[in-house]
PDB file of C-alpha atoms in Angstrom:
ATOM      1  CA  ASP U   4     -30.513  86.857 133.762  1.00  0.00           C
ATOM      2  CA  ALA U   5     -31.656  84.495 131.029  1.00  0.00           C
ATOM      3  CA  GLY U   6     -33.119  81.908 133.364  1.00  0.00           C
ATOM      4  CA  ILE U   7     -30.502  79.279 132.593  1.00  0.00           C
ATOM      5  CA  THR U   8     -30.521  76.232 134.778  1.00  0.00           C
ATOM      6  CA  GLN U   9     -28.244  73.234 134.697  1.00  0.00           C
ATOM      7  CA  SER U  10     -28.966  69.839 136.090  1.00  0.00           C
ATOM      8  CA  PRO U  11     -27.548  68.143 137.935  1.00  0.00           C
ATOM      9  CA  ARG U  12     -25.371  70.680 139.705  1.00  0.00           C
ATOM     10  CA  HIS U  13     -23.076  68.017 141.068  1.00  0.00           C
ATOM     11  CA  LYS U  14     -22.551  64.468 139.950  1.00  0.00           C
ATOM     12  CA  VAL U  15     -20.162  61.699 140.841  1.00  0.00           C
ATOM     13  CA  THR U  16     -20.077  58.755 138.497  1.00  0.00           C
ATOM     14  CA  GLU U  17     -17.858  55.856 137.588  1.00  0.00           C
ATOM     15  CA  THR U  18     -15.720  55.335 134.535  1.00  0.00           C
ATOM     16  CA  GLY U  19     -17.618  53.791 131.684  1.00  0.00           C
ATOM     17  CA  THR U  20     -21.086  54.949 132.687  1.00  0.00           C
ATOM     18  CA  PRO U  21     -23.170  57.232 130.477  1.00  0.00           C
ATOM     19  CA  VAL U  22     -23.905  60.698 131.789  1.00  0.00           C
ATOM     20  CA  THR U  23     -26.277  63.360 130.517  1.00  0.00           C
ATOM     21  CA  LEU U  24     -26.145  66.971 131.591  1.00  0.00           C
ATOM     22  CA  ARG U  25     -29.096  69.202 130.917  1.00  0.00           C
ATOM     23  CA  CYS U  26     -29.177  72.895 130.168  1.00  0.00           C
ATOM     24  CA  HIS U  27     -32.528  74.629 130.209  1.00  0.00           C
ATOM     25  CA  GLN U  28     -33.262  78.235 129.247  1.00  0.00           C
ATOM     26  CA  THR U  29     -36.468  80.212 129.430  1.00  0.00           C
ATOM     27  CA  GLU U  30     -35.663  83.080 127.049  1.00  0.00           C
ATOM     28  CA  ASN U  31     -35.974  81.419 123.667  1.00  0.00           C
ATOM     29  CA  HIS U  32     -32.371  82.215 122.741  1.00  0.00           C
ATOM     30  CA  ARG U  33     -31.206  80.688 119.503  1.00  0.00           C
ATOM     31  CA  TYR U  34     -27.575  79.971 120.379  1.00  0.00           C
ATOM     32  CA  MET U  35     -26.571  77.592 123.155  1.00  0.00           C
ATOM     33  CA  TYR U  36     -23.161  76.361 124.247  1.00  0.00           C
ATOM     34  CA  TRP U  37     -21.438  73.794 126.410  1.00  0.00           C
ATOM     35  CA  TYR U  38     -18.007  74.601 127.855  1.00  0.00           C
ATOM     36  CA  ARG U  39     -15.745  72.801 130.235  1.00  0.00           C
ATOM     37  CA  GLN U  40     -13.299  74.390 132.629  1.00  0.00           C
ATOM     38  CA  ASP U  41     -10.242  72.621 133.976  1.00  0.00           C
ATOM     39  CA  PRO U  42      -7.216  73.775 135.937  1.00  0.00           C
ATOM     40  CA  GLY U  43      -4.334  74.144 133.555  1.00  0.00           C
ATOM     41  CA  HIS U  44      -6.529  74.077 130.457  1.00  0.00           C
ATOM     42  CA  GLY U  45      -8.828  76.950 131.159  1.00  0.00           C
ATOM     43  CA  LEU U  46     -12.139  77.182 129.370  1.00  0.00           C
ATOM     44  CA  ARG U  47     -12.859  75.202 126.251  1.00  0.00           C
ATOM     45  CA  LEU U  48     -15.892  74.952 124.005  1.00  0.00           C
ATOM     46  CA  ILE U  49     -17.287  71.433 123.647  1.00  0.00           C
ATOM     47  CA  HIS U  50     -20.294  71.867 121.360  1.00  0.00           C
ATOM     48  CA  TYR U  51     -22.649  74.607 120.412  1.00  0.00           C
ATOM     49  CA  SER U  52     -26.058  74.914 118.806  1.00  0.00           C
ATOM     50  CA  TYR U  53     -27.385  77.595 116.492  1.00  0.00           C
ATOM     51  CA  GLY U  54     -30.937  76.306 116.428  1.00  0.00           C
ATOM     52  CA  VAL U  55     -33.136  73.304 117.057  1.00  0.00           C
ATOM     53  CA  LYS U  56     -31.346  70.239 115.705  1.00  0.00           C
ATOM     54  CA  ASP U  57     -28.483  72.431 114.485  1.00  0.00           C
ATOM     55  CA  THR U  58     -25.297  71.702 116.383  1.00  0.00           C
ATOM     56  CA  ASP U  59     -21.599  71.862 115.725  1.00  0.00           C
ATOM     57  CA  LYS U  60     -18.379  70.790 117.361  1.00  0.00           C
ATOM     58  CA  GLY U  61     -16.145  72.922 119.446  1.00  0.00           C
ATOM     59  CA  GLU U  62     -12.513  72.605 120.408  1.00  0.00           C
ATOM     60  CA  VAL U  63     -12.884  69.488 122.582  1.00  0.00           C
ATOM     61  CA  SER U  64     -15.854  67.539 121.259  1.00  0.00           C
ATOM     62  CA  ASP U  65     -14.357  64.027 121.324  1.00  0.00           C
ATOM     63  CA  GLY U  66     -16.214  61.814 123.766  1.00  0.00           C
ATOM     64  CA  TYR U  67     -19.231  64.127 123.892  1.00  0.00           C
ATOM     65  CA  SER U  68     -22.474  64.315 121.970  1.00  0.00           C
ATOM     66  CA  VAL U  69     -25.250  66.873 122.147  1.00  0.00           C
ATOM     67  CA  SER U  70     -28.875  67.141 121.226  1.00  0.00           C
ATOM     68  CA  ARG U  71     -31.277  70.001 120.903  1.00  0.00           C
ATOM     69  CA  SER U  72     -34.816  68.879 120.142  1.00  0.00           C
ATOM     70  CA  LYS U  73     -36.394  71.963 121.680  1.00  0.00           C
ATOM     71  CA  THR U  74     -35.236  75.565 121.794  1.00  0.00           C
ATOM     72  CA  GLU U  75     -35.108  75.567 125.559  1.00  0.00           C
ATOM     73  CA  ASP U  76     -33.070  72.408 126.148  1.00  0.00           C
ATOM     74  CA  PHE U  77     -29.517  71.544 125.196  1.00  0.00           C
ATOM     75  CA  LEU U  78     -28.297  68.167 126.388  1.00  0.00           C
ATOM     76  CA  LEU U  79     -24.682  67.110 126.718  1.00  0.00           C
ATOM     77  CA  THR U  80     -24.013  63.372 126.833  1.00  0.00           C
ATOM     78  CA  LEU U  81     -20.880  61.536 127.801  1.00  0.00           C
ATOM     79  CA  GLU U  82     -21.499  58.139 126.247  1.00  0.00           C
ATOM     80  CA  SER U  83     -18.894  56.405 128.395  1.00  0.00           C
ATOM     81  CA  ALA U  84     -17.422  58.714 131.000  1.00  0.00           C
ATOM     82  CA  THR U  85     -13.682  58.772 131.564  1.00  0.00           C
ATOM     83  CA  SER U  86     -11.645  60.332 134.350  1.00  0.00           C
ATOM     84  CA  SER U  87     -10.367  62.944 131.897  1.00  0.00           C
ATOM     85  CA  GLN U  88     -13.925  64.255 131.684  1.00  0.00           C
ATOM     86  CA  THR U  89     -13.908  65.255 135.326  1.00  0.00           C
ATOM     87  CA  SER U  90     -14.518  68.962 135.056  1.00  0.00           C
ATOM     88  CA  VAL U  91     -16.852  71.853 135.657  1.00  0.00           C
ATOM     89  CA  TYR U  92     -19.315  72.195 132.811  1.00  0.00           C
ATOM     90  CA  PHE U  93     -20.952  75.476 131.929  1.00  0.00           C
ATOM     91  CA  CYS U  94     -23.885  76.012 129.665  1.00  0.00           C
ATOM     92  CA  ALA U  95     -24.514  79.378 128.007  1.00  0.00           C
ATOM     93  CA  THR U  96     -26.861  81.107 125.615  1.00  0.00           C
ATOM     94  CA  PHE U  97     -26.570  84.119 123.357  1.00  0.00           C
ATOM     95  CA  SER U  98     -29.417  86.569 123.118  1.00  0.00           C
ATOM     96  CA  GLY U  99     -30.531  88.614 120.150  1.00  0.00           C
ATOM     97  CA  ASN U 100     -29.079  91.651 121.914  1.00  0.00           C
ATOM     98  CA  ASN U 101     -25.609  90.173 121.673  1.00  0.00           C
ATOM     99  CA  GLU U 102     -25.424  89.315 125.337  1.00  0.00           C
ATOM    100  CA  GLN U 103     -24.270  85.945 126.579  1.00  0.00           C
ATOM    101  CA  PHE U 104     -25.631  84.345 129.709  1.00  0.00           C
ATOM    102  CA  PHE U 105     -24.170  81.453 131.671  1.00  0.00           C
ATOM    103  CA  GLY U 106     -25.647  78.764 133.798  1.00  0.00           C
ATOM    104  CA  PRO U 107     -24.300  78.107 137.292  1.00  0.00           C
ATOM    105  CA  GLY U 108     -22.160  75.166 136.231  1.00  0.00           C
ATOM    106  CA  THR U 109     -22.175  71.425 136.859  1.00  0.00           C
ATOM    107  CA  ARG U 110     -19.325  69.822 138.725  1.00  0.00           C
ATOM    108  CA  LEU U 111     -18.776  66.328 137.358  1.00  0.00           C
ATOM    109  CA  THR U 112     -16.421  63.838 138.952  1.00  0.00           C
ATOM    110  CA  VAL U 113     -15.642  60.598 137.161  1.00  0.00           C
ATOM    111  CA  LEU U 114     -14.022  58.012 139.423  1.00  0.00           C
TER     112      LEU U 114
ATOM    113  CA  ALA J  24      -4.927  77.915 113.845  1.00  0.00           C
ATOM    114  CA  GLN J  25      -6.562  80.622 115.864  1.00  0.00           C
ATOM    115  CA  LYS J  26      -5.005  81.609 119.150  1.00  0.00           C
ATOM    116  CA  VAL J  27      -5.561  84.009 122.010  1.00  0.00           C
ATOM    117  CA  THR J  28      -2.746  85.231 124.217  1.00  0.00           C
ATOM    118  CA  GLN J  29      -3.128  86.937 127.549  1.00  0.00           C
ATOM    119  CA  ALA J  30       0.441  87.557 128.550  1.00  0.00           C
ATOM    120  CA  GLN J  31      -0.372  88.857 132.020  1.00  0.00           C
ATOM    121  CA  THR J  32      -0.971  85.881 134.249  1.00  0.00           C
ATOM    122  CA  GLU J  33      -1.624  87.900 137.390  1.00  0.00           C
ATOM    123  CA  ILE J  34      -1.963  91.590 138.109  1.00  0.00           C
ATOM    124  CA  SER J  35      -2.311  93.314 141.462  1.00  0.00           C
ATOM    125  CA  VAL J  36      -3.412  96.906 141.825  1.00  0.00           C
ATOM    126  CA  VAL J  37      -4.566  99.095 144.640  1.00  0.00           C
ATOM    127  CA  GLU J  38      -8.144 100.256 144.640  1.00  0.00           C
ATOM    128  CA  LYS J  39      -8.850 103.284 142.434  1.00  0.00           C
ATOM    129  CA  GLU J  40      -5.941 102.556 140.138  1.00  0.00           C
ATOM    130  CA  ASP J  41      -6.611 102.065 136.456  1.00  0.00           C
ATOM    131  CA  VAL J  42      -5.613  98.717 135.004  1.00  0.00           C
ATOM    132  CA  THR J  43      -5.386  97.381 131.471  1.00  0.00           C
ATOM    133  CA  LEU J  44      -5.636  93.715 130.618  1.00  0.00           C
ATOM    134  CA  ASP J  45      -4.003  92.742 127.371  1.00  0.00           C
ATOM    135  CA  CYS J  46      -5.384  90.374 124.760  1.00  0.00           C
ATOM    136  CA  VAL J  47      -3.639  89.497 121.517  1.00  0.00           C
ATOM    137  CA  TYR J  48      -5.234  87.177 119.016  1.00  0.00           C
ATOM    138  CA  GLU J  49      -4.294  85.314 115.884  1.00  0.00           C
ATOM    139  CA  THR J  50      -6.679  84.418 113.103  1.00  0.00           C
ATOM    140  CA  ARG J  51      -6.676  84.062 109.339  1.00  0.00           C
ATOM    141  CA  ASP J  52     -10.369  84.815 109.034  1.00  0.00           C
ATOM    142  CA  THR J  53     -11.615  88.247 108.108  1.00  0.00           C
ATOM    143  CA  THR J  54     -14.854  87.623 109.987  1.00  0.00           C
ATOM    144  CA  TYR J  55     -14.446  86.908 113.662  1.00  0.00           C
ATOM    145  CA  TYR J  56     -15.691  87.872 117.087  1.00  0.00           C
ATOM    146  CA  LEU J  57     -13.800  88.830 120.207  1.00  0.00           C
ATOM    147  CA  PHE J  58     -15.115  88.458 123.722  1.00  0.00           C
ATOM    148  CA  TRP J  59     -14.251  89.300 127.300  1.00  0.00           C
ATOM    149  CA  TYR J  60     -15.539  87.384 130.298  1.00  0.00           C
ATOM    150  CA  LYS J  61     -15.179  87.753 134.046  1.00  0.00           C
ATOM    151  CA  GLN J  62     -15.002  84.938 136.563  1.00  0.00           C
ATOM    152  CA  PRO J  63     -15.115  86.181 140.148  1.00  0.00           C
ATOM    153  CA  PRO J  64     -13.950  84.029 143.068  1.00  0.00           C
ATOM    154  CA  SER J  65     -17.486  82.656 143.401  1.00  0.00           C
ATOM    155  CA  GLY J  66     -16.902  80.787 140.147  1.00  0.00           C
ATOM    156  CA  GLU J  67     -19.715  82.002 137.960  1.00  0.00           C
ATOM    157  CA  LEU J  68     -18.972  83.224 134.459  1.00  0.00           C
ATOM    158  CA  VAL J  69     -20.030  86.684 133.396  1.00  0.00           C
ATOM    159  CA  PHE J  70     -20.090  87.900 129.814  1.00  0.00           C
ATOM    160  CA  LEU J  71     -18.711  91.425 129.414  1.00  0.00           C
ATOM    161  CA  ILE J  72     -18.554  92.207 125.706  1.00  0.00           C
ATOM    162  CA  ARG J  73     -18.627  90.841 122.164  1.00  0.00           C
ATOM    163  CA  ARG J  74     -17.020  92.722 119.306  1.00  0.00           C
ATOM    164  CA  ASN J  75     -17.075  91.759 115.632  1.00  0.00           C
ATOM    165  CA  SER J  76     -14.102  92.172 113.352  1.00  0.00           C
ATOM    166  CA  PHE J  77     -15.749  94.886 111.291  1.00  0.00           C
ATOM    167  CA  ASP J  78     -16.363  97.206 114.196  1.00  0.00           C
ATOM    168  CA  GLU J  79     -13.191  98.821 115.476  1.00  0.00           C
ATOM    169  CA  GLN J  80     -14.916 101.447 117.521  1.00  0.00           C
ATOM    170  CA  ASN J  81     -13.830 101.520 121.114  1.00  0.00           C
ATOM    171  CA  GLU J  82     -16.489 100.714 123.645  1.00  0.00           C
ATOM    172  CA  ILE J  83     -17.085 102.187 127.054  1.00  0.00           C
ATOM    173  CA  SER J  84     -19.445 100.816 129.645  1.00  0.00           C
ATOM    174  CA  GLY J  85     -19.216 102.593 132.953  1.00  0.00           C
ATOM    175  CA  ARG J  86     -15.740 101.989 134.350  1.00  0.00           C
ATOM    176  CA  TYR J  87     -14.975  99.429 131.650  1.00  0.00           C
ATOM    177  CA  SER J  88     -13.563 100.228 128.247  1.00  0.00           C
ATOM    178  CA  TRP J  89     -12.263  98.157 125.377  1.00  0.00           C
ATOM    179  CA  ASN J  90      -9.722  99.078 122.735  1.00  0.00           C
ATOM    180  CA  PHE J  91      -9.857  97.004 119.554  1.00  0.00           C
ATOM    181  CA  GLN J  92      -6.946  97.450 117.153  1.00  0.00           C
ATOM    182  CA  LYS J  93      -6.849  95.189 114.118  1.00  0.00           C
ATOM    183  CA  SER J  94      -3.452  96.542 113.131  1.00  0.00           C
ATOM    184  CA  THR J  95      -1.911  94.976 116.217  1.00  0.00           C
ATOM    185  CA  SER J  96      -4.466  92.141 116.605  1.00  0.00           C
ATOM    186  CA  SER J  97      -5.276  93.333 120.088  1.00  0.00           C
ATOM    187  CA  PHE J  98      -8.446  93.729 122.085  1.00  0.00           C
ATOM    188  CA  ASN J  99      -7.438  95.243 125.386  1.00  0.00           C
ATOM    189  CA  PHE J 100      -9.665  95.828 128.365  1.00  0.00           C
ATOM    190  CA  THR J 101      -9.273  98.723 130.788  1.00  0.00           C
ATOM    191  CA  ILE J 102     -10.876  99.122 134.170  1.00  0.00           C
ATOM    192  CA  THR J 103     -10.865 102.688 135.391  1.00  0.00           C
ATOM    193  CA  ALA J 104     -10.805 103.419 139.117  1.00  0.00           C
ATOM    194  CA  SER J 105     -10.679  99.757 140.022  1.00  0.00           C
ATOM    195  CA  GLN J 106     -12.656  98.404 142.942  1.00  0.00           C
ATOM    196  CA  VAL J 107     -12.234  95.348 145.132  1.00  0.00           C
ATOM    197  CA  VAL J 108     -15.273  93.805 143.422  1.00  0.00           C
ATOM    198  CA  ASP J 109     -13.309  93.804 140.166  1.00  0.00           C
ATOM    199  CA  SER J 110     -11.058  91.085 141.575  1.00  0.00           C
ATOM    200  CA  ALA J 111     -11.564  88.136 139.267  1.00  0.00           C
ATOM    201  CA  VAL J 112     -10.065  86.133 136.461  1.00  0.00           C
ATOM    202  CA  TYR J 113     -10.694  87.768 133.113  1.00  0.00           C
ATOM    203  CA  PHE J 114     -10.765  85.775 129.909  1.00  0.00           C
ATOM    204  CA  CYS J 115     -10.458  87.005 126.370  1.00  0.00           C
ATOM    205  CA  ALA J 116     -11.826  84.761 123.612  1.00  0.00           C
ATOM    206  CA  LEU J 117     -12.035  84.539 119.833  1.00  0.00           C
ATOM    207  CA  SER J 118     -14.605  82.961 117.561  1.00  0.00           C
ATOM    208  CA  GLU J 119     -14.033  82.684 113.838  1.00  0.00           C
ATOM    209  CA  GLY J 120     -16.655  82.705 111.115  1.00  0.00           C
ATOM    210  CA  VAL J 121     -20.232  83.869 111.148  1.00  0.00           C
ATOM    211  CA  ASN J 122     -21.587  81.696 113.926  1.00  0.00           C
ATOM    212  CA  TYR J 123     -20.843  82.625 117.498  1.00  0.00           C
ATOM    213  CA  GLY J 124     -19.217  79.319 118.245  1.00  0.00           C
ATOM    214  CA  GLN J 125     -17.160  78.543 115.221  1.00  0.00           C
ATOM    215  CA  ASN J 126     -13.537  77.758 116.098  1.00  0.00           C
ATOM    216  CA  PHE J 127     -14.002  79.290 119.503  1.00  0.00           C
ATOM    217  CA  VAL J 128     -10.963  79.569 121.750  1.00  0.00           C
ATOM    218  CA  PHE J 129     -10.288  81.215 125.074  1.00  0.00           C
ATOM    219  CA  GLY J 130      -7.145  82.823 126.314  1.00  0.00           C
ATOM    220  CA  PRO J 131      -5.603  81.463 129.507  1.00  0.00           C
ATOM    221  CA  GLY J 132      -6.979  84.282 131.617  1.00  0.00           C
ATOM    222  CA  THR J 133      -5.547  87.089 133.722  1.00  0.00           C
ATOM    223  CA  ARG J 134      -6.100  87.027 137.455  1.00  0.00           C
ATOM    224  CA  LEU J 135      -6.717  90.547 138.714  1.00  0.00           C
ATOM    225  CA  SER J 136      -6.445  91.310 142.395  1.00  0.00           C
ATOM    226  CA  VAL J 137      -7.613  94.703 143.550  1.00  0.00           C
ATOM    227  CA  LEU J 138      -6.358  95.468 147.003  1.00  0.00           C
ATOM    228  CA  PRO J 139      -8.166  97.845 149.358  1.00  0.00           C
TER     229      PRO J 139
END
């Protein structure tokens, strides 16, 4: 267990509002990831980070931005939420021992 | 573009049977990583293994084993003596390049049901 927490765990918001999801880890892992999981589309990588202030896009990055100002925190922002961003969002890290750890997930509903 | 295929959508076995989950990938990169994940009915995601493209050695971890064959672009996963707790959706994934997130794609998953 890499001590990964996600907040909030559940959120309901309205179309057009900004939303920020937070991923926090306690193990000082270098790599961090944001994924989304949707019925019919499976799991998809949104953004990832390979160090503080070092981030890159994943398969479905449009409409999302990320920031990593500290090793332990990786923020995912939906600048203007849309209904297509209703999903379950998972954060993950990769340890130096080549193990990946996942957070519990955030269920986001955009009305 | 890179792609991961898991042709088996659902598999059902009886407890103690061995079961193999297939994963076929496509990539033009010579450096890439392959992964397997488990998602039990509770919904959490569990990392099982990461393998880089330069290491074709098979891996065994308890009842789990993985067979990586570059010649057939496959990275298959076998559960020996399956148990009810193995019931889950299993995802294979591919990441290209030297970073663990570059061009990262998942397969659609295989739902495994292990019946008592």
